[in-house]
Coordinates of C-alpha atoms in Angstrom, one line a residue:
M1250 CA -44.2 7.9 -10.0
A1251 CA -44.7 8.3 -6.3
V1252 CA -44.9 4.5 -5.7
D1253 CA -41.8 4.0 -7.7
Y1254 CA -40.0 6.7 -5.8
A1255 CA -41.0 5.1 -2.5
V1256 CA -39.6 1.8 -3.7
I1257 CA -36.2 3.3 -4.6
I1258 CA -36.0 5.4 -1.4
V1259 CA -36.7 2.4 0.8
Y1260 CA -34.1 0.4 -1.1
L1261 CA -31.4 3.1 -0.7
A1262 CA -32.2 3.6 3.0
G1263 CA -31.8 -0.2 3.4
M1264 CA -28.4 -0.1 1.9
L1265 CA -27.2 2.6 4.4
A1266 CA -28.8 0.6 7.3
M1267 CA -26.8 -2.5 6.3
G1268 CA -23.7 -0.4 6.2
W1269 CA -24.3 0.6 9.8
W1270 CA -25.0 -3.0 10.8
G1271 CA -21.8 -4.2 9.0
M1272 CA -19.8 -1.7 11.0
R1273 CA -20.6 -3.5 14.2
R1274 CA -19.2 -6.8 12.8
A1275 CA -16.0 -5.5 11.1
K1276 CA -13.7 -5.5 14.1
S1277 CA -10.5 -6.8 12.5
K1278 CA -8.6 -6.5 9.2
S1279 CA -9.9 -9.9 8.1
E1280 CA -13.5 -9.1 9.0
F1281 CA -13.3 -5.7 7.2
L1282 CA -11.5 -6.8 4.0
V1283 CA -12.7 -10.4 3.5
A1284 CA -15.7 -10.9 5.8
G1285 CA -13.6 -13.0 8.2
R1286 CA -13.3 -15.7 5.4
R1287 CA -16.6 -17.0 6.7
L1288 CA -19.2 -17.0 4.0
G1289 CA -21.2 -20.1 3.3
P1290 CA -22.4 -21.3 -0.1
W1291 CA -25.6 -19.3 -0.2
M1292 CA -24.1 -15.9 0.7
Y1293 CA -21.0 -16.6 -1.3
S1294 CA -22.9 -17.4 -4.5
G1295 CA -25.1 -14.3 -4.2
T1296 CA -22.3 -11.9 -3.5
M1297 CA -20.2 -13.3 -6.3
A1298 CA -23.0 -13.1 -8.8
A1299 CA -23.7 -9.5 -7.7
I1300 CA -20.2 -8.3 -8.1
V1301 CA -19.7 -9.5 -11.7
L1302 CA -23.1 -8.5 -12.9
G1303 CA -23.0 -4.7 -12.9
G1304 CA -24.4 -1.8 -14.9
A1305 CA -22.5 -2.9 -18.0
S1306 CA -24.0 -6.4 -17.7
T1307 CA -27.5 -5.1 -17.2
I1308 CA -27.9 -1.8 -19.1
G1309 CA -25.1 -2.7 -21.5
G1310 CA -26.3 -6.3 -22.0
V1311 CA -29.8 -5.1 -22.9
G1312 CA -28.2 -2.6 -25.3
L1313 CA -26.2 -5.2 -27.1
G1314 CA -29.4 -7.3 -27.4
Y1315 CA -31.1 -4.3 -29.0
K1316 CA -28.2 -3.8 -31.4
Y1317 CA -27.3 -7.4 -32.3
G1318 CA -30.1 -9.6 -31.1
L1319 CA -29.5 -12.9 -29.2
S1320 CA -25.8 -12.8 -30.0
G1321 CA -25.6 -9.7 -27.8
A1322 CA -25.5 -12.1 -24.9
W1323 CA -21.9 -12.9 -25.6
M1324 CA -20.3 -10.2 -23.5
V1325 CA -22.1 -11.2 -20.3
F1326 CA -21.8 -14.9 -21.3
T1327 CA -18.0 -14.7 -21.4
I1328 CA -18.1 -13.1 -17.9
G1329 CA -20.0 -16.2 -16.7
L1330 CA -17.6 -18.5 -18.5
G1331 CA -14.7 -16.8 -16.7
L1332 CA -16.3 -17.1 -13.4
L1333 CA -17.0 -20.8 -14.0
A1334 CA -13.3 -21.4 -15.0
L1335 CA -12.1 -19.5 -12.0
S1336 CA -14.4 -21.5 -9.7
V1337 CA -13.6 -25.0 -11.1
F1338 CA -9.9 -24.7 -11.7
F1339 CA -8.4 -22.1 -9.4
S1340 CA -10.7 -20.9 -6.6
A1341 CA -9.8 -23.6 -4.1
R1342 CA -6.1 -22.9 -4.4
I1343 CA -6.7 -19.2 -4.2
A1344 CA -8.8 -19.5 -1.1
R1345 CA -6.2 -21.7 0.6
L1346 CA -3.5 -19.0 0.2
K1347 CA -5.2 -16.8 2.9
V1348 CA -4.0 -13.6 1.4
Y1349 CA -5.8 -10.3 0.9
T1350 CA -4.6 -9.2 -2.6
V1351 CA -3.4 -10.6 -5.9
S1352 CA -0.1 -8.9 -5.4
E1353 CA 0.4 -10.8 -2.1
M1354 CA -0.1 -14.0 -4.1
L1355 CA 2.6 -12.9 -6.6
D1356 CA 5.0 -12.1 -3.7
L1357 CA 4.4 -15.5 -2.2
R1358 CA 5.0 -17.3 -5.5
Y1359 CA 8.0 -15.3 -6.7
G1360 CA 9.7 -14.3 -3.5
G1361 CA 8.5 -10.8 -2.6
K1362 CA 9.7 -9.0 -5.7
A1363 CA 6.6 -8.6 -7.9
G1364 CA 4.1 -6.9 -5.5
L1365 CA 4.5 -3.2 -6.0
I1366 CA 4.5 -3.0 -9.8
S1367 CA 1.6 -5.5 -10.0
G1368 CA -0.2 -3.5 -7.3
V1369 CA 0.0 -0.3 -9.4
V1370 CA -1.4 -2.1 -12.4
M1371 CA -4.2 -3.7 -10.4
W1372 CA -5.0 -0.4 -8.7
A1373 CA -5.4 1.3 -12.0
Y1374 CA -7.8 -1.4 -13.1
T1375 CA -9.9 -1.4 -10.0
L1376 CA -10.0 2.4 -10.0
M1377 CA -11.3 2.6 -13.6
L1378 CA -13.8 -0.2 -12.9
A1379 CA -15.2 1.8 -9.9
V1380 CA -15.3 5.0 -12.0
T1381 CA -17.3 3.4 -14.9
S1382 CA -19.7 1.8 -12.4
T1383 CA -20.2 5.2 -10.7
I1384 CA -20.9 7.0 -14.0
A1385 CA -23.8 4.6 -14.6
Y1386 CA -25.7 6.3 -11.7
A1387 CA -26.3 9.3 -13.9
T1388 CA -28.4 7.2 -16.4
I1389 CA -30.5 5.6 -13.7
F1390 CA -31.2 8.7 -11.6
D1391 CA -31.9 10.6 -14.7
V1392 CA -34.8 8.2 -15.5
L1393 CA -35.9 8.2 -11.9
F1394 CA -35.7 11.8 -10.8
D1395 CA -34.6 13.7 -13.9
L1396 CA -31.5 14.7 -12.0
N1397 CA -28.5 16.6 -13.2
R1398 CA -25.6 14.3 -14.2
T1399 CA -23.2 15.5 -11.6
I1400 CA -25.8 15.4 -8.8
A1401 CA -26.8 11.9 -9.8
I1402 CA -23.2 10.7 -9.7
I1403 CA -22.6 12.3 -6.3
L1404 CA -25.8 10.9 -4.8
G1405 CA -25.2 7.3 -6.0
G1406 CA -21.5 7.4 -5.3
A1407 CA -22.0 8.9 -1.8
I1408 CA -24.3 6.1 -0.8
V1409 CA -21.9 3.4 -1.9
V1410 CA -18.9 5.1 -0.3
A1411 CA -20.9 5.5 2.9
Y1412 CA -21.9 1.8 3.4
S1413 CA -18.5 0.5 2.1
T1414 CA -16.6 2.8 4.5
L1415 CA -18.7 1.9 7.5
G1416 CA -18.6 -1.9 7.3
G1417 CA -16.2 -2.9 4.6
M1418 CA -16.7 -6.4 3.1
W1419 CA -19.4 -7.3 5.7
S1420 CA -21.6 -4.3 4.6
I1421 CA -20.9 -5.0 0.9
T1422 CA -21.7 -8.7 1.3
L1423 CA -25.1 -7.9 3.0
T1424 CA -26.0 -5.3 0.5
D1425 CA -24.9 -7.6 -2.4
M1426 CA -27.3 -10.3 -1.2
V1427 CA -30.2 -7.8 -1.2
Q1428 CA -29.0 -6.6 -4.6
F1429 CA -28.8 -10.2 -5.9
V1430 CA -32.4 -10.9 -4.9
V1431 CA -33.6 -7.5 -6.3
K1432 CA -31.9 -8.2 -9.6
T1433 CA -33.3 -11.7 -9.9
I1434 CA -36.8 -10.5 -9.2
G1435 CA -36.6 -7.3 -11.2
V1436 CA -34.8 -8.5 -14.3
L1437 CA -35.3 -12.3 -14.6
L1438 CA -38.8 -12.7 -13.1
L1439 CA -40.5 -9.4 -14.1
L1440 CA -38.8 -7.5 -16.9
L1441 CA -37.9 -10.5 -19.1
P1442 CA -41.4 -12.0 -19.4
I1443 CA -43.1 -8.6 -19.6
A1444 CA -40.8 -7.5 -22.4
V1445 CA -41.4 -10.7 -24.4
I1446 CA -45.2 -10.4 -24.0
K1447 CA -45.3 -6.7 -24.9
A1448 CA -43.3 -7.5 -28.0
G1449 CA -45.9 -10.0 -29.1
G1450 CA -44.0 -13.2 -28.2
F1451 CA -41.1 -14.9 -29.9
S1452 CA -43.0 -15.6 -33.1
E1453 CA -43.8 -11.9 -33.5
M1454 CA -40.2 -10.9 -32.7
K1455 CA -38.9 -13.3 -35.4
A1456 CA -41.4 -12.0 -37.9
K1457 CA -40.5 -8.3 -37.4
L1458 CA -36.7 -8.6 -37.1
P1459 CA -34.0 -9.7 -39.5
T1460 CA -32.8 -13.3 -39.2
E1461 CA -29.4 -12.3 -38.0
Y1462 CA -31.0 -11.1 -34.8
F1463 CA -31.5 -14.8 -33.9
D1464 CA -28.1 -16.0 -35.1
P1465 CA -26.0 -17.0 -32.0
L1466 CA -22.8 -15.8 -33.7
G1467 CA -24.3 -12.7 -35.3
I1468 CA -22.2 -10.3 -33.3
G1469 CA -19.1 -11.7 -35.1
G1470 CA -16.4 -14.3 -34.3
E1471 CA -13.7 -11.7 -33.8
T1472 CA -15.8 -9.8 -31.3
I1473 CA -16.6 -13.0 -29.3
F1474 CA -12.9 -13.9 -29.3
T1475 CA -12.0 -10.5 -27.9
Y1476 CA -14.7 -10.8 -25.2
V1477 CA -13.1 -14.1 -24.2
L1478 CA -9.7 -12.5 -23.9
I1479 CA -10.8 -9.5 -22.0
Y1480 CA -13.7 -10.7 -19.8
T1481 CA -13.2 -14.4 -19.4
F1482 CA -9.5 -14.1 -18.6
G1483 CA -10.2 -10.9 -16.7
M1484 CA -12.5 -12.8 -14.3
L1485 CA -9.5 -15.1 -13.5
I1486 CA -7.2 -12.4 -12.2
G1487 CA -9.1 -9.3 -11.0
Q1488 CA -8.6 -8.2 -7.4
D1489 CA -12.4 -7.4 -7.1
I1490 CA -13.1 -11.1 -8.0
W1491 CA -10.3 -12.6 -5.9
Q1492 CA -11.3 -10.6 -2.9
R1493 CA -14.7 -12.4 -3.0
V1494 CA -13.0 -15.8 -3.3
F1495 CA -11.0 -14.9 -0.1
T1496 CA -14.4 -14.6 1.7
A1497 CA -15.3 -18.3 1.2
K1498 CA -15.3 -20.4 4.3
S1499 CA -13.8 -23.5 2.5
D1500 CA -12.5 -24.9 -0.7
R1501 CA -15.8 -26.5 -1.4
T1502 CA -17.7 -23.2 -0.9
A1503 CA -15.4 -21.4 -3.3
R1504 CA -15.7 -24.1 -6.0
W1505 CA -19.4 -24.9 -5.9
G1506 CA -20.6 -21.5 -4.8
G1507 CA -18.7 -19.9 -7.7
T1508 CA -20.0 -22.5 -10.1
V1509 CA -23.6 -21.6 -9.1
A1510 CA -22.8 -17.9 -9.6
G1511 CA -21.2 -18.5 -13.0
T1512 CA -24.2 -20.5 -14.2
Y1513 CA -26.5 -17.7 -13.0
C1514 CA -24.4 -15.3 -15.1
L1515 CA -25.1 -17.4 -18.2
V1516 CA -28.8 -17.2 -17.6
Y1517 CA -28.6 -13.4 -16.9
A1518 CA -26.7 -13.0 -20.2
I1519 CA -29.4 -14.6 -22.3
A1520 CA -32.1 -12.7 -20.4
G1521 CA -30.5 -9.4 -21.2
A1522 CA -30.2 -10.2 -24.9
V1523 CA -33.8 -11.3 -25.1
I1524 CA -35.0 -8.1 -23.4
G1525 CA -32.9 -6.0 -25.8
T1526 CA -34.3 -7.9 -28.8
A1527 CA -37.9 -7.3 -27.6
A1528 CA -37.1 -3.6 -27.1
K1529 CA -35.9 -3.5 -30.8
V1530 CA -39.4 -4.7 -31.8
M1531 CA -41.2 -2.1 -29.7
Y1532 CA -38.8 0.8 -30.3
P1533 CA -36.9 0.3 -33.6
K1534 CA -35.7 3.9 -33.8
L1535 CA -34.0 4.6 -30.5
P1536 CA -31.1 7.1 -30.7
S1537 CA -28.9 4.9 -28.6
A1538 CA -28.9 1.1 -27.9
D1539 CA -28.0 1.8 -24.3
A1540 CA -31.3 3.7 -24.0
A1541 CA -33.2 0.4 -24.6
F1542 CA -33.3 -0.6 -20.9
A1543 CA -34.5 2.7 -19.5
T1544 CA -37.1 3.1 -22.3
I1545 CA -38.7 -0.2 -21.9
V1546 CA -38.8 0.1 -18.2
K1547 CA -40.2 3.7 -18.3
D1548 CA -42.9 3.0 -20.9
E1549 CA -44.0 -0.6 -20.5
L1550 CA -43.9 -1.5 -16.9
P1551 CA -46.8 -0.8 -14.4
I1552 CA -46.4 1.4 -11.4
G1553 CA -44.5 -0.2 -8.6
V1554 CA -43.0 -2.9 -10.9
R1555 CA -41.2 -0.1 -12.7
G1556 CA -39.7 1.1 -9.4
L1557 CA -38.5 -2.4 -8.5
V1558 CA -36.9 -3.0 -11.9
L1559 CA -35.1 0.4 -11.7
A1560 CA -34.0 -0.6 -8.2
A1561 CA -32.7 -3.8 -9.9
A1562 CA -30.6 -1.7 -12.3
L1563 CA -29.4 0.4 -9.4
A1564 CA -28.5 -2.8 -7.5
A1565 CA -26.5 -4.0 -10.4
V1566 CA -24.5 -0.8 -10.5
M1567 CA -24.0 -0.6 -6.8
S1568 CA -22.8 -4.1 -6.4
T1569 CA -20.0 -3.7 -8.9
S1570 CA -19.2 -0.2 -7.7
S1571 CA -18.8 -1.2 -4.1
G1572 CA -16.8 -4.3 -5.0
A1573 CA -14.4 -2.3 -7.2
L1574 CA -14.1 0.4 -4.5
I1575 CA -13.1 -1.9 -1.7
A1576 CA -10.7 -3.7 -4.1
C1577 CA -9.1 -0.4 -5.1
A1578 CA -8.7 0.7 -1.5
T1579 CA -7.3 -2.6 -0.4
V1580 CA -4.7 -2.6 -3.2
A1581 CA -3.8 1.1 -2.6
N1582 CA -3.3 0.6 1.2
N1583 CA -1.9 -3.0 1.4
D1584 CA 0.1 -3.2 -1.9
I1585 CA 1.2 0.3 -2.6
W1586 CA 1.1 2.6 0.5
S1587 CA 2.3 0.0 3.0
R1588 CA 5.3 -0.9 0.7
L1589 CA 6.2 2.7 0.1
R1590 CA 6.3 3.5 3.8
G1591 CA 8.3 0.2 4.4
A1592 CA 5.7 -1.3 6.7
V1593 CA 4.6 -4.5 4.9
S1594 CA 3.2 -7.2 7.2
R1595 CA 3.1 -10.9 6.3
G1596 CA 0.1 -12.5 7.8
G1597 CA -1.2 -12.2 11.4
G1598 CA -1.2 -8.9 13.3
E1599 CA -4.9 -8.3 12.8
E1600 CA -4.9 -5.0 14.7
H1601 CA -7.9 -2.8 15.1
D1602 CA -6.1 0.2 13.7
E1603 CA -5.7 -1.6 10.4
V1604 CA -9.5 -1.4 10.1
K1605 CA -9.3 2.3 10.6
G1606 CA -6.5 2.6 8.0
N1607 CA -8.5 0.6 5.4
R1608 CA -11.6 2.6 6.2
V1609 CA -9.8 5.8 5.5
F1610 CA -8.5 4.5 2.2
I1611 CA -12.0 3.5 1.1
L1612 CA -13.2 7.0 1.9
I1613 CA -10.3 8.6 0.0
M1614 CA -10.6 6.3 -3.0
G1615 CA -14.3 6.8 -3.0
V1616 CA -14.1 10.6 -3.2
G1617 CA -11.5 10.3 -5.9
V1618 CA -13.7 7.9 -7.9
I1619 CA -16.7 10.3 -7.7
A1620 CA -14.5 13.2 -8.9
I1621 CA -13.1 11.3 -11.8
A1622 CA -16.6 10.0 -12.7
I1623 CA -17.9 13.5 -12.9
A1624 CA -15.0 14.6 -15.2
L1625 CA -15.1 11.5 -17.5
N1626 CA -17.7 10.9 -20.2
N1627 CA -16.7 7.8 -22.2
V1628 CA -17.5 4.8 -20.1
V1629 CA -16.7 2.2 -22.8
E1630 CA -13.2 3.6 -23.4
A1631 CA -12.5 3.8 -19.7
L1632 CA -13.6 0.2 -19.1
T1633 CA -11.6 -1.0 -22.2
V1634 CA -8.4 0.6 -20.9
A1635 CA -9.0 -1.0 -17.5
Y1636 CA -9.4 -4.5 -18.8
N1637 CA -6.6 -4.2 -21.4
L1638 CA -4.1 -3.2 -18.7
L1639 CA -5.3 -5.9 -16.4
V1640 CA -5.2 -8.8 -18.9
G1641 CA -2.3 -7.5 -20.9
G1642 CA -0.1 -6.8 -17.8
L1643 CA -1.1 -9.4 -15.2
L1644 CA -2.7 -12.5 -16.8
V1645 CA 0.5 -14.2 -17.8
P1646 CA 2.5 -13.8 -14.6
I1647 CA -0.5 -14.8 -12.4
L1648 CA -1.5 -17.9 -14.4
G1649 CA 2.2 -18.7 -15.0
G1650 CA 2.8 -18.6 -11.2
L1651 CA -0.1 -20.9 -10.6
L1652 CA 0.7 -23.4 -13.4
W1653 CA 4.4 -23.2 -14.3
R1654 CA 7.0 -24.1 -11.7
R1655 CA 9.9 -22.6 -13.7
G1656 CA 8.5 -19.1 -13.8
T1657 CA 10.7 -16.6 -12.0
A1658 CA 10.4 -13.1 -10.4
A1659 CA 12.4 -11.6 -13.1
G1660 CA 10.2 -13.2 -15.7
A1661 CA 7.1 -12.0 -13.9
L1662 CA 8.3 -8.4 -13.6
A1663 CA 9.5 -8.3 -17.3
S1664 CA 6.1 -9.8 -18.3
V1665 CA 4.1 -7.1 -16.4
A1666 CA 6.2 -4.4 -17.9
A1667 CA 6.2 -5.8 -21.5
G1668 CA 2.5 -6.5 -21.5
G1669 CA 1.4 -3.2 -19.9
L1670 CA 3.6 -1.0 -22.0
S1671 CA 2.7 -2.9 -25.2
V1672 CA -1.0 -2.4 -24.5
I1673 CA -0.6 1.3 -23.8
G1674 CA 1.5 1.8 -26.9
L1675 CA -0.8 -0.1 -29.1
M1676 CA -3.9 1.6 -27.8
A1677 CA -2.2 4.9 -28.7
T1678 CA -1.4 3.6 -32.2
Y1679 CA -4.6 1.6 -33.1
G1680 CA -7.1 3.3 -30.9
I1681 CA -8.5 2.4 -27.4
L1682 CA -11.3 0.2 -28.8
A1683 CA -9.2 -1.7 -31.2
N1684 CA -8.6 -5.4 -30.8
E1685 CA -4.8 -5.4 -31.6
P1686 CA -3.7 -3.9 -28.2
I1687 CA -4.9 -6.9 -26.2
Y1688 CA -3.8 -9.5 -28.9
Y1689 CA -0.2 -8.3 -29.2
G1690 CA 0.1 -7.2 -25.6
L1691 CA -0.8 -10.6 -24.4
L1692 CA 1.6 -12.2 -26.9
A1693 CA 4.5 -9.9 -25.8
S1694 CA 3.8 -10.6 -22.1
L1695 CA 3.8 -14.4 -22.7
V1696 CA 7.0 -14.4 -24.8
V1697 CA 8.9 -12.2 -22.4
Y1698 CA 7.7 -14.3 -19.4
I1699 CA 9.0 -17.5 -20.9
V1700 CA 12.2 -16.2 -22.3
V1701 CA 13.3 -14.2 -19.2
S1702 CA 12.2 -17.0 -16.8
L1703 CA 14.3 -19.6 -18.7
A1704 CA 17.2 -17.2 -18.9
T1705 CA 17.3 -16.5 -15.1
K1706 CA 18.0 -18.5 -12.0
P1707 CA 15.0 -20.6 -10.9
T1708 CA 13.0 -19.5 -8.0
D1709 CA 14.6 -20.3 -4.6
A1710 CA 13.6 -23.8 -3.4
A1711 CA 12.6 -22.4 0.0
V1712 CA 10.2 -19.9 -1.7
L1713 CA 8.6 -22.7 -3.7
A1714 CA 8.3 -24.9 -0.7
N1715 CA 6.5 -22.2 1.2
W1716 CA 4.3 -21.6 -1.8
R1717 CA 3.3 -25.3 -1.9
E1718 CA 2.6 -25.2 1.8
R1719 CA 0.2 -22.3 1.4
L1720 CA -1.5 -23.8 -1.7
A1721 CA -2.1 -26.9 0.5
G1722 CA -3.7 -24.7 3.1
R1723 CA -0.8 -25.0 5.6
G1724 CA 1.6 -22.3 6.8
A1725 CA -0.8 -19.4 6.8
D1726 CA -2.0 -17.7 9.9
T1727 CA -5.5 -19.1 10.1
T1728 CA -6.2 -18.3 13.8
E1729 CA -8.9 -15.9 13.0
S1730 CA -10.7 -18.2 10.7
V1731 CA -10.5 -21.1 13.2
A1732 CA -11.6 -18.9 16.1
E1733 CA -15.2 -18.6 14.8
T1734 CA -17.5 -21.3 13.7
V1735 CA -18.9 -20.7 10.3
T1736 CA -22.7 -20.4 10.3
T1737 CA -23.4 -17.9 7.6

């Protein structure tokens, strides 16, 4: 394993080096939080694909393929569909707003009355997303170094916290690009063909497995529908995703770069399911489906290649973890703390001390995420709670604000409360993993949004006029974006 260890150590050292380099570039709030809104198509596509394809998409996607066959691709496939929908229909308008958080967008649209409560919901989502990503380090480092679970979480988490704290979005963007390349080589170009060959090819796989393993809908229509509600719609509104949209240098970059990333996700989804199906042929009696990825890597890949593929898994986890961490810290500082202390700023004022403040929040949130990850065991339940709260509480007021002129601040606040409380209550009643919480929570949020909006005074004309100006790319402080020519 010495060669494999060397590959991993070089990779981790490279992540820290890029964090140090990113620190030299992050001199303003815009640079630190959204990479100066200066990413070109290549870097934007790579970093967007990296953030959405995490440990759940890699290790979990292979596990679903092991359990259900080709239809196990649906979870990651719906993530790709969500990214495509965001890129084609909404990304250009989102990028033109020139904000830092989803809650700032809600404030612009509804007149400054929806930010705090939506910020709390978004913070809870990004926190749990960062926690679940951090827990995944235990699985990978256990395969690599046979480390204790707690030590593995601390090691992986500390590296992500270090480079994220140093350089903010610049460091994360640079590391994400490396992670994107490593994942592409490790999973798509190496693990996929090797797994299929080791399993005897597709003909042998079909001969040894039940026919339902090759049924595109074998996982079940209800499960696919739930994936669409949670993951496709979740891609449309998550702070971790929007914060990457904010990094695009132009509308065109956001639209076409995101479309490329979404298409990549669809390919990645199918690859994971095929790898899992091949693993089922080779190891039909594994104790856990989630062990399929580690088992096939450990037993079937040659020295050196094994290290690169494990680095790919590590890259997948790190990209999601760092993206969720900076999103969590951004929301905590800009949407919650600044409002509670009565120091909300609206555009401009890109002071150097704001970089320091956001850096401190990343460090604090990072330590908290590591502590929670050590204490928490059930990753699936934590991730389900996060997405249920996000989609049930925020989907309707966000999309309503973008698509329906008659939506009001009162309707948005009532919708967040009704959806969020319904989801929590129904999870307590039906169970965290049940489908009913998201179904009825979304319905309650939609009904309350429409009824309350129609029953209350329309949004002030001046607020809507400012909103339209921002959507058109006018009215925002863009001096920092204009100051530097985009060459990335």
